[in-house]
Amino acid sequence: MESHIKLLLNNKIWAQEKLDEDQDYFVNMAREQSPEYLWIGCSDSRVPANEVIGAEPGELFVHRNIANLVVHTDINLLSVLQYAVEQLKVKNIIVCGHYGCGGVKAALENHHLGILNKWLRNIKDVYRLHIEEILASGDETMQLRKLVELNIKEQVLNLAKTSIIQRAWKYEQRPTLHGWVYGLEDGILKEVFKMDYESEIDAIYRYSDI
Ligand code: CO
């Protein structure tokens, strides 16, 4: 059997299992979504958003890209962010990175990777910004772990720099921004950084008239 056929068969089994538990499951699910969380995670196949936090369909609005970056010119991320904050009115945004991230590792190397160069450049900037702290953190493995954590922190800060978040903080005192790191080796999530409407952001990024 071709492998993609197996996926379609698995889907039929899954859908039937849901119906066995609750025959109105999909009827109710189709009506609307009101997730409390926006998840911004890495595309890595080993960090499935819903699964690692035991979330059911409907609980999580999800955006994933290589190395969980929040890039202020990324129309895809910004559209997801605006919809999640202004329409779904999520209470929390989770930026979830992970140790052993291939994107972060590639950013530390000097190989030409085509269009990926431009994406990974954002992580090289994080490295340059925190180079002393990274070099002081230990051997190569420890440095990579430190860069993963600092990258998560910088992406949370990037969220806070958007007018979307600043406006929601000003008028609705939400959402809280969480930076989490996931361990591929133990499956455990750890908090790295957190910001909410009372957090200070660097004055140069603040919009006074939103
Ligand atoms: Co990754």
Short mmCIF file of C-alpha atoms and ligand atoms in Angstrom, two decimals:
data_model
loop_
_atom_site.label_atom_id
_atom_site.label_comp_id
_atom_site.label_asym_id
_atom_site.label_seq_id
_atom_site.Cartn_x
_atom_site.Cartn_y
_atom_site.Cartn_z
CA MET A 1 0.00 0.00 0.00
CA GLU A 2 1.26 3.46 -0.86
CA SER A 3 1.96 5.43 2.29
CA HIS A 4 -0.45 8.27 1.56
CA ILE A 5 -3.31 5.76 1.19
CA LYS A 6 -2.63 4.70 4.76
CA LEU A 7 -3.18 8.29 5.87
CA LEU A 8 -6.62 8.36 4.30
CA LEU A 9 -7.50 5.04 5.94
CA ASN A 10 -6.25 6.32 9.30
CA ASN A 11 -8.46 9.35 8.88
CA LYS A 12 -11.56 7.18 8.39
CA ILE A 13 -10.73 5.25 11.56
CA TRP A 14 -10.13 8.46 13.52
CA ALA A 15 -13.37 10.09 12.34
CA GLN A 16 -15.33 6.94 13.24
CA GLU A 17 -13.75 6.84 16.70
CA LYS A 18 -14.84 10.42 17.32
CA LEU A 19 -18.37 9.56 16.21
CA ASP A 20 -18.45 6.49 18.44
CA GLU A 21 -17.70 8.76 21.42
CA ASP A 22 -20.12 11.49 20.40
CA GLN A 23 -22.32 11.27 17.33
CA ASP A 24 -22.64 15.08 17.17
CA TYR A 25 -18.87 15.66 17.43
CA PHE A 26 -18.34 17.02 13.91
CA VAL A 27 -21.71 18.77 13.73
CA ASN A 28 -20.79 20.75 16.83
CA MET A 29 -17.18 21.28 15.71
CA ALA A 30 -18.27 22.65 12.34
CA ARG A 31 -20.44 25.35 13.92
CA GLU A 32 -17.65 27.66 15.10
CA GLN A 33 -14.19 27.86 16.61
CA SER A 34 -13.28 29.79 19.74
CA PRO A 35 -9.73 28.77 20.65
CA GLU A 36 -8.10 30.48 23.63
CA TYR A 37 -4.60 30.00 22.31
CA LEU A 38 -2.53 30.92 19.30
CA TRP A 39 0.41 28.58 18.87
CA ILE A 40 3.43 29.76 16.87
CA GLY A 41 5.73 26.79 16.55
CA CYS A 42 8.45 25.20 14.45
CA SER A 43 7.43 23.16 11.39
CA ASP A 44 9.49 20.25 12.74
CA SER A 45 7.47 17.03 12.45
CA ARG A 46 8.51 16.00 15.97
CA VAL A 47 6.76 18.88 17.70
CA PRO A 48 3.05 18.44 16.88
CA ALA A 49 1.27 21.41 18.46
CA ASN A 50 -1.97 19.83 19.68
CA GLU A 51 -0.42 16.56 20.73
CA VAL A 52 2.31 17.81 23.08
CA ILE A 53 -0.16 19.83 25.17
CA GLY A 54 -3.06 17.38 24.93
CA ALA A 55 -5.26 19.88 23.08
CA GLU A 56 -8.37 18.75 21.24
CA PRO A 57 -9.45 20.09 17.84
CA GLY A 58 -10.88 23.57 18.37
CA GLU A 59 -8.59 24.53 21.24
CA LEU A 60 -5.59 25.83 19.34
CA PHE A 61 -5.14 28.27 16.45
CA VAL A 62 -1.84 27.34 14.83
CA HIS A 63 0.91 28.93 12.77
CA ARG A 64 4.13 27.03 12.14
CA ASN A 65 7.25 27.88 10.20
CA ILE A 66 10.93 26.95 10.24
CA ALA A 67 12.37 27.85 13.66
CA ASN A 68 9.16 29.51 14.92
CA LEU A 69 10.02 32.99 13.70
CA VAL A 70 7.95 36.15 14.03
CA VAL A 71 9.08 38.25 11.07
CA HIS A 72 7.44 41.65 10.78
CA THR A 73 7.16 41.47 6.98
CA ASP A 74 5.67 37.96 6.94
CA ILE A 75 2.13 38.54 5.68
CA ASN A 76 1.23 34.94 6.55
CA LEU A 77 2.22 35.26 10.22
CA LEU A 78 0.71 38.75 10.48
CA SER A 79 -2.61 37.60 9.02
CA VAL A 80 -2.77 34.71 11.48
CA LEU A 81 -1.83 37.04 14.33
CA GLN A 82 -4.37 39.71 13.45
CA TYR A 83 -7.18 37.18 13.02
CA ALA A 84 -6.31 35.39 16.26
CA VAL A 85 -6.06 38.59 18.31
CA GLU A 86 -8.80 40.74 16.79
CA GLN A 87 -11.42 38.19 15.71
CA LEU A 88 -10.86 35.09 17.82
CA LYS A 89 -9.73 37.23 20.75
CA VAL A 90 -7.24 34.67 22.03
CA LYS A 91 -6.09 35.13 25.62
CA ASN A 92 -2.66 33.58 25.15
CA ILE A 93 -0.06 33.31 22.43
CA ILE A 94 2.57 30.61 22.75
CA VAL A 95 5.81 30.81 20.82
CA CYS A 96 7.19 27.30 21.05
CA GLY A 97 10.71 26.46 19.95
CA HIS A 98 12.59 23.25 20.59
CA TYR A 99 16.06 22.05 21.43
CA GLY A 100 17.77 20.37 18.49
CA CYS A 101 16.08 22.74 16.03
CA GLY A 102 17.52 22.15 12.55
CA GLY A 103 16.72 25.71 11.50
CA VAL A 104 18.63 27.22 14.42
CA LYS A 105 21.52 24.83 13.84
CA ALA A 106 21.66 25.71 10.12
CA ALA A 107 21.71 29.41 10.99
CA LEU A 108 24.91 28.83 12.96
CA GLU A 109 26.59 27.33 9.92
CA ASN A 110 27.86 28.99 6.77
CA HIS A 111 26.31 26.92 4.00
CA HIS A 112 24.48 28.62 1.16
CA LEU A 113 20.94 27.23 1.30
CA GLY A 114 19.18 29.28 -1.35
CA ILE A 115 16.03 31.06 -0.29
CA LEU A 116 16.42 29.61 3.21
CA ASN A 117 19.37 31.97 3.69
CA LYS A 118 16.96 34.88 3.95
CA TRP A 119 14.79 33.16 6.53
CA LEU A 120 17.69 31.94 8.67
CA ARG A 121 19.30 35.38 8.54
CA ASN A 122 16.79 36.37 11.24
CA ILE A 123 18.38 33.81 13.58
CA LYS A 124 21.87 34.96 12.70
CA ASP A 125 20.76 38.41 13.90
CA VAL A 126 19.65 36.89 17.23
CA TYR A 127 23.08 35.24 17.51
CA ARG A 128 24.89 38.52 16.84
CA LEU A 129 22.71 40.37 19.35
CA HIS A 130 23.47 37.88 22.13
CA ILE A 131 26.89 36.59 21.11
CA GLU A 132 28.54 37.12 24.51
CA GLU A 133 25.84 35.27 26.43
CA ILE A 134 25.87 32.44 23.88
CA LEU A 135 29.65 31.97 23.90
CA ALA A 136 29.66 32.03 27.72
CA SER A 137 27.04 29.27 27.96
CA GLY A 138 29.43 26.33 27.43
CA ASP A 139 30.33 23.89 24.67
CA GLU A 140 28.79 23.78 21.19
CA THR A 141 25.74 21.84 22.38
CA MET A 142 25.09 24.29 25.20
CA GLN A 143 25.55 27.24 22.83
CA LEU A 144 22.97 25.79 20.47
CA ARG A 145 20.53 25.31 23.35
CA LYS A 146 21.12 28.88 24.48
CA LEU A 147 20.50 30.21 20.96
CA VAL A 148 17.26 28.20 20.75
CA GLU A 149 16.08 29.84 24.00
CA LEU A 150 17.18 33.34 22.99
CA ASN A 151 15.54 32.92 19.60
CA ILE A 152 12.24 32.14 21.35
CA LYS A 153 12.63 35.21 23.56
CA GLU A 154 13.35 37.45 20.56
CA GLN A 155 10.27 36.15 18.73
CA VAL A 156 8.09 36.97 21.76
CA LEU A 157 9.64 40.46 21.73
CA ASN A 158 8.89 40.68 18.00
CA LEU A 159 5.22 40.00 18.77
CA ALA A 160 5.26 42.79 21.35
CA LYS A 161 6.65 45.17 18.73
CA THR A 162 3.56 44.79 16.51
CA SER A 163 0.74 47.32 16.61
CA ILE A 164 -1.66 44.35 16.74
CA ILE A 165 -0.38 43.28 20.15
CA GLN A 166 0.15 46.81 21.46
CA ARG A 167 -3.43 47.76 20.61
CA ALA A 168 -4.85 44.61 22.25
CA TRP A 169 -2.74 45.25 25.35
CA LYS A 170 -3.89 48.86 25.57
CA TYR A 171 -7.63 48.26 25.20
CA GLU A 172 -8.18 44.68 26.35
CA GLN A 173 -5.18 43.78 28.55
CA ARG A 174 -4.62 40.61 26.56
CA PRO A 175 -3.10 38.41 25.21
CA THR A 176 -0.33 37.13 27.42
CA LEU A 177 2.71 36.09 25.39
CA HIS A 178 4.52 32.91 26.38
CA GLY A 179 7.91 31.68 25.15
CA TRP A 180 8.26 27.94 25.63
CA VAL A 181 10.94 25.44 24.68
CA TYR A 182 10.23 21.76 23.97
CA GLY A 183 12.74 18.99 24.65
CA LEU A 184 12.85 16.41 21.86
CA GLU A 185 14.64 14.04 24.26
CA ASP A 186 12.09 14.13 27.08
CA GLY A 187 8.92 15.61 25.60
CA ILE A 188 8.82 18.30 28.29
CA LEU A 189 7.88 21.94 27.75
CA LYS A 190 9.68 24.61 29.74
CA GLU A 191 8.89 28.29 30.11
CA VAL A 192 11.61 30.58 28.77
CA PHE A 193 10.04 34.04 28.70
CA LYS A 194 6.73 35.75 29.30
CA MET A 195 5.19 39.15 28.57
CA ASP A 196 1.81 40.73 29.19
CA TYR A 197 0.14 44.14 28.94
CA GLU A 198 2.13 45.41 31.93
CA SER A 199 5.50 44.49 30.42
CA GLU A 200 7.88 47.23 29.40
CA ILE A 201 9.05 47.27 25.82
CA ASP A 202 11.89 49.32 24.48
CA ALA A 203 10.64 52.89 23.89
CA ILE A 204 11.70 52.95 20.26
CA TYR A 205 9.18 50.18 19.43
CA ARG A 206 6.23 51.75 21.26
CA TYR A 207 3.33 53.27 19.32
CA SER A 208 1.84 56.15 21.29
CA ASP A 209 -1.18 56.80 19.10
CA ILE A 210 -2.89 53.46 18.50
CO CO B 1 12.86 23.41 14.57
#
